[in-house]
Structure formats: structure tokens, C-alpha cells
Amino acid sequence: MNRNGTDGKRGRRGTTALLALTLAGGLLLTGCGGDDDASSGAKDTTSDSRGGSAPMPAPDRPRGEGEQRYDGGTSSGGARESGEGEKNGDSREIAPDPDYLSTFALDVDTASYGYARRTLSEGRLPDPSTVRPEEFVNSFRQDYERPDGDGFSVTVDGARTDDEDWSLVRVGLATRPAERQSERPPAALTFVIDVSGSMAEPGRLDLAQEALGTMTDRLRDDDSVAIVTFSDEAETVLPMTRLGDRRGRVHDAIDGLEPMESTNLGAGVETGYETAVEGRREGATNRVVLVSDALANTGDTDADTILERVATERREHGVTLFGVGVGSDYGDALMERLADQGDGHTTYVSTTEDAREVFSEQLPRHIELTARDAKAQVAFDPETVAEFRLVGYDNRQVADEDFRDDRVDGGEVGPGHTVTALYAVRTRSGADGHLATATVRWLDPDSRTPHEESGVVETDALDDSVWDADRGLRVTATAAYFADALRISDDGYDHGGSLPGAPGLSELSERADGLADRTEDEDLRELAEAIEDANRLA
């Protein structure tokens, strides 16, 4: 996912009356609103308008890299000349003022939340730079309506906060349910496993071996597995092997893994992709699965060089990357960048339960892709919205005019996923009517045909309080407020921009605890425990 982000390439502010008519008329973001041909425009699908809660204005501070924010015309993005956005048949003359657009590539990563939980359980606050709010939010599955086929459903809802005129607005995207194992395409998986000395720490290599062994027994006979290891050098210990009656060979390779010397991550990635390309199977999902603490210290440690190798193989052969992070010391930034360049995603495991879920449940279930280069664009109505800010997605931002440029990479998403984006929105005093329209655009994974789907929300659909909204929105708000609190460093510098209506960690802990008790949800219980740990350490 080579994100081609922007610090907000915004255009000129435009004709407000025309914008309002455009938004109200359902023509937003499309040149042909009623055309069923997905390549010519979005199908305007009204969502379930439930509520969310709004954040407070961010304090004066330097804007985060790539942060998408509009504050009534004071954003630092340069003005765009008239007509600059009119490309690919997109009728920008009827589109919203660019100051009211927010565009980003979809992201299903969850590693930031998993690593924060691990760090907190060890009695340490996570480094604020490793806290990515969207990964906290997307760690919790939502009950959005699912589409019938490939692609996405779009749900937009929100709720008001205690801060006057501020609300949280949630954009929820969902893919169809995952197929049963017998119905998905076969998989060709190349596991690139870190066997450096640091992987000897309990909860690293041993955890991976146990989970990989279980996964091997659960994959289908027509799936294939290859194993590459790396320490100071990289080695293919098992070429691409069709499972069938060869599972014993795979188990022997897994059981024989032993920690050795230093971490030549570059060599591991390069050999892994070479092995994946050599064993590439037509009609199968070809994926590299990197298991590492991502602490490169030998050989090619330059991130850009390693990333270019991943990007090249991704472009030429369509091999995607799934990064699995382990260890109390973890190279979070490098692993995330590798997955981004490899059109994949990252997660983090610290317990046996985590590892079994990732390798035995998530990976086999989500081998398939349902959407490539997926991007979302949210258009806020200037008649009702005075200010907005996207929470997180700092390195996922896309230039507004590139939304329909299918040469610009987006995110790769499989079946069974939900993606949530949260906005802090300040509405104009007494405003009533259309609030926002969210559109998701993606390419069919096989034909590369573009498709779009949209959802809208009105001001009267905002719940009165985020804490009285439906369960999903309360979970989203709790996770976002938690991440926002963790982004404030020891010196008091706010790396995220505090959200309006943010409760203190003590109150947030109580709310999370009550939510976990009512739902009896183990994932929410773990969230409540993590917030309690943070409150104790803060």
C-alpha cells in the first residue's frame, strides 16, 4: 500500500450555494449519479444513520504529518487553481469545495493496539509515536450491514459530545462475510521467519512455532507453504510445498527453527519474495507472511531500500505482505512501512491466544482479497459543518484529486473485514439538514474494474450523547479516546490533538469496564484492562 499521502492538497473555497444543492441532490462525488456502471460513478446508498460523539477543538500545536483537517478556511494547504481536479471524467464543477473533503486509503492494521496492550501489561506507557488511533478503533469488529457481493457497504452515523457543537461522526465500511474454508481460492503462503538471537526471548519464536504448527493442520490440502528464515543471512528451508500428504515435512521445518545470530531483515525480505515468486501459483492467493520483531541490525538496514524491494515485487507479481510483530522490543515503524509498501497489513501477537487467532483463524479465513486500492472520501456539507478533523490515518492520506485516479494506491481488504474512520466535527450553530456523504472506491481484485458505494448522514440523526449511542459507536469512541490519551507524551506534547469531550483516563476506565460487563465481550474486557493499566501508570 504505497499511500502517496498529502499534507492536504486543498483547493480554492467555492460556491457555497451550489455546493449545498449538489450535496442535497445526491450528486456528490459522481458525474453520473444514476448510472449502475460502477466505473462511471458512485451508487448513492443511504446508510443507517445512527449516532456518534464529537471531539473538542484541538489545541494550538503543529499539525501532524499528513493530518486532514479543516477549520473554517485557515488550513495551510495551498489553493488549487480552478479546474485542476477535473480529470478522469470527474465533474468537479459540481463537487464540494475541496476544503470540505477528506480522502484516505483504507487500513485494517491492528498492530499499534496490540503492541500498546503488551507494553502496558509490562508496566510501561507506549511511545506516543507508536500509537495510531485508527488501529485502536479497527481492532474491534463492528456489526455494520454486510454487502451481498464483493465490495463494501457504507454506514455513516454519529453522536454529540459534551462540548458545544462538537460531535463524533463515524464512517463504517464492511465487506461480505468470509467464505468457508472449502469455498475460498487456494493459498500459496511464504513464511519469512526471524530466527535472530532476540527471537529467543519467550513469546517470540516459540509462540510463532506453536501457532504455525496449528495453522498447518488447518490449511487445506491444495494450499501451499514455503518457509524462509533469516538471522545474519537468509535461507529457504522449505520451498513452496503443496500440503496434501506433506504436512509432516512442513511440521519438521517449523520444529527445526532455532534462534541464531543478528537480524538481517533486508536479506529475509528479499529471499522471501524470491521464494514466493518462484513458487507463485496462478489462481491462488500469493502472500508473504513476515514474522519478526523488526529490529534490523545487520546487512541492509535502510528502510527505503528494503521497502523498494517489496514494492517492486508487489507491482510485478501481485504478492501481498502480512506482517506479524512479536517481542517486547519491536520495530513498529519499519514493520508498518513494509506492510504498506507490500499492499498488506500488520498485526501484533504477544500471547498464545493471540498467535492462534492470527495464524489459525484470521490468516486462513482472510487469505482472499475482495477489494484492491480501496480509498474513501468524505464530503462535509459547508452549510452545516464549520470544522472537522479525521482521527488518525496520518500516513494513509490521499490527495483529494487522486480519489478517482486508480493509479494511486489504496488499501487491500479481504472478506469479513470492517473499517472504521472517526471524525471530530463542529457543526454550525443551529444547523439542520445534510451533514456528510462518504464514498468508498475500490478495484475488483481480478478485473481491476472500479466500483463505488456511498452513504449519507443528516444532522438530526446524531445521537444526543456518544455514551448513549449504540454499542458499536461507544466502543469506537472509547478506543479513540484511549489512543488520543496515549499520544500525549511525558513532556506534555500532544501528538494527536486532544479530542473534544475527552474524559480523563479514570472516567474512561469506568466506562470501558461497564461496557465490558454489559456485553460480556472478552475483547472489551481486555480494552478495559489496558485503560486501567494506563490510568495507573499515567
PDB file of C-alpha atoms in Angstrom, residues 52-56 131 133 136-137 159-163 166-168 389 391 422-424 465-467 473-488 497-505 507-509 511 527 531 534:
ATOM      1  CA  GLY A  52     -21.533   9.100  17.376  1.00  0.00           C
ATOM      2  CA  SER A  53     -19.848  11.682  19.574  1.00  0.00           C
ATOM      3  CA  ALA A  54     -17.794  14.705  18.580  1.00  0.00           C
ATOM      4  CA  PRO A  55     -14.349  15.757  19.702  1.00  0.00           C
ATOM      5  CA  MET A  56     -13.326  19.152  21.015  1.00  0.00           C
ATOM      6  CA  VAL A 131       0.077   4.943  18.849  1.00  0.00           C
ATOM      7  CA  PRO A 133      -5.759   5.763  16.657  1.00  0.00           C
ATOM      8  CA  PHE A 136      -7.082   1.011  18.041  1.00  0.00           C
ATOM      9  CA  VAL A 137     -10.507   1.658  16.527  1.00  0.00           C
ATOM     10  CA  ALA A 159     -23.332  11.448  18.248  1.00  0.00           C
ATOM     11  CA  ARG A 160     -22.805  14.700  20.056  1.00  0.00           C
ATOM     12  CA  THR A 161     -20.272  15.300  22.793  1.00  0.00           C
ATOM     13  CA  ASP A 162     -20.477  17.434  25.899  1.00  0.00           C
ATOM     14  CA  ASP A 163     -18.610  20.161  24.028  1.00  0.00           C
ATOM     15  CA  TRP A 166     -18.909  19.160  18.571  1.00  0.00           C
ATOM     16  CA  SER A 167     -19.770  15.619  17.538  1.00  0.00           C
ATOM     17  CA  LEU A 168     -18.027  12.390  16.638  1.00  0.00           C
ATOM     18  CA  ARG A 389     -10.720  16.580  11.735  1.00  0.00           C
ATOM     19  CA  VAL A 391      -8.838  10.958  13.822  1.00  0.00           C
ATOM     20  CA  LEU A 422     -13.844   8.639  13.061  1.00  0.00           C
ATOM     21  CA  TYR A 423     -14.140  12.399  12.623  1.00  0.00           C
ATOM     22  CA  ALA A 424     -14.358  15.237  15.115  1.00  0.00           C
ATOM     23  CA  SER A 465     -24.625  11.697  23.576  1.00  0.00           C
ATOM     24  CA  VAL A 466     -21.894   9.354  22.484  1.00  0.00           C
ATOM     25  CA  TRP A 467     -22.277   7.448  25.749  1.00  0.00           C
ATOM     26  CA  LEU A 473     -20.239   3.705  18.421  1.00  0.00           C
ATOM     27  CA  ARG A 474     -19.492   3.633  22.155  1.00  0.00           C
ATOM     28  CA  VAL A 475     -16.729   1.082  21.526  1.00  0.00           C
ATOM     29  CA  THR A 476     -15.319   3.232  18.714  1.00  0.00           C
ATOM     30  CA  ALA A 477     -15.339   6.350  20.901  1.00  0.00           C
ATOM     31  CA  THR A 478     -13.742   4.522  23.836  1.00  0.00           C
ATOM     32  CA  ALA A 479     -10.915   3.156  21.679  1.00  0.00           C
ATOM     33  CA  ALA A 480     -10.327   6.542  20.030  1.00  0.00           C
ATOM     34  CA  TYR A 481     -10.297   8.454  23.315  1.00  0.00           C
ATOM     35  CA  PHE A 482      -7.870   5.873  24.735  1.00  0.00           C
ATOM     36  CA  ALA A 483      -5.472   6.233  21.813  1.00  0.00           C
ATOM     37  CA  ASP A 484      -5.741  10.007  21.995  1.00  0.00           C
ATOM     38  CA  ALA A 485      -4.773   9.979  25.677  1.00  0.00           C
ATOM     39  CA  LEU A 486      -1.742   7.764  24.983  1.00  0.00           C
ATOM     40  CA  ARG A 487      -0.474  10.170  22.314  1.00  0.00           C
ATOM     41  CA  ILE A 488       0.306  12.788  24.949  1.00  0.00           C
ATOM     42  CA  GLY A 497      -4.700  16.629  19.046  1.00  0.00           C
ATOM     43  CA  SER A 498      -6.954  16.014  22.038  1.00  0.00           C
ATOM     44  CA  LEU A 499     -10.482  15.035  21.098  1.00  0.00           C
ATOM     45  CA  PRO A 500     -13.444  17.180  22.140  1.00  0.00           C
ATOM     46  CA  GLY A 501     -15.345  15.783  25.054  1.00  0.00           C
ATOM     47  CA  ALA A 502     -12.473  13.513  26.026  1.00  0.00           C
ATOM     48  CA  PRO A 503     -12.952  12.029  29.506  1.00  0.00           C
ATOM     49  CA  GLY A 504      -9.999  11.518  31.799  1.00  0.00           C
ATOM     50  CA  LEU A 505      -8.463   8.037  31.884  1.00  0.00           C
ATOM     51  CA  GLU A 507     -13.645   8.039  33.785  1.00  0.00           C
ATOM     52  CA  LEU A 508     -12.787   6.263  30.536  1.00  0.00           C
ATOM     53  CA  SER A 509     -11.693   3.204  32.521  1.00  0.00           C
ATOM     54  CA  ARG A 511     -16.980   3.464  31.082  1.00  0.00           C
ATOM     55  CA  LEU A 527      -9.595  -2.948  26.418  1.00  0.00           C
ATOM     56  CA  ILE A 531      -7.126   1.559  30.032  1.00  0.00           C
ATOM     57  CA  ALA A 534      -2.657   3.265  31.550  1.00  0.00           C
TER      58      ALA A 534
END
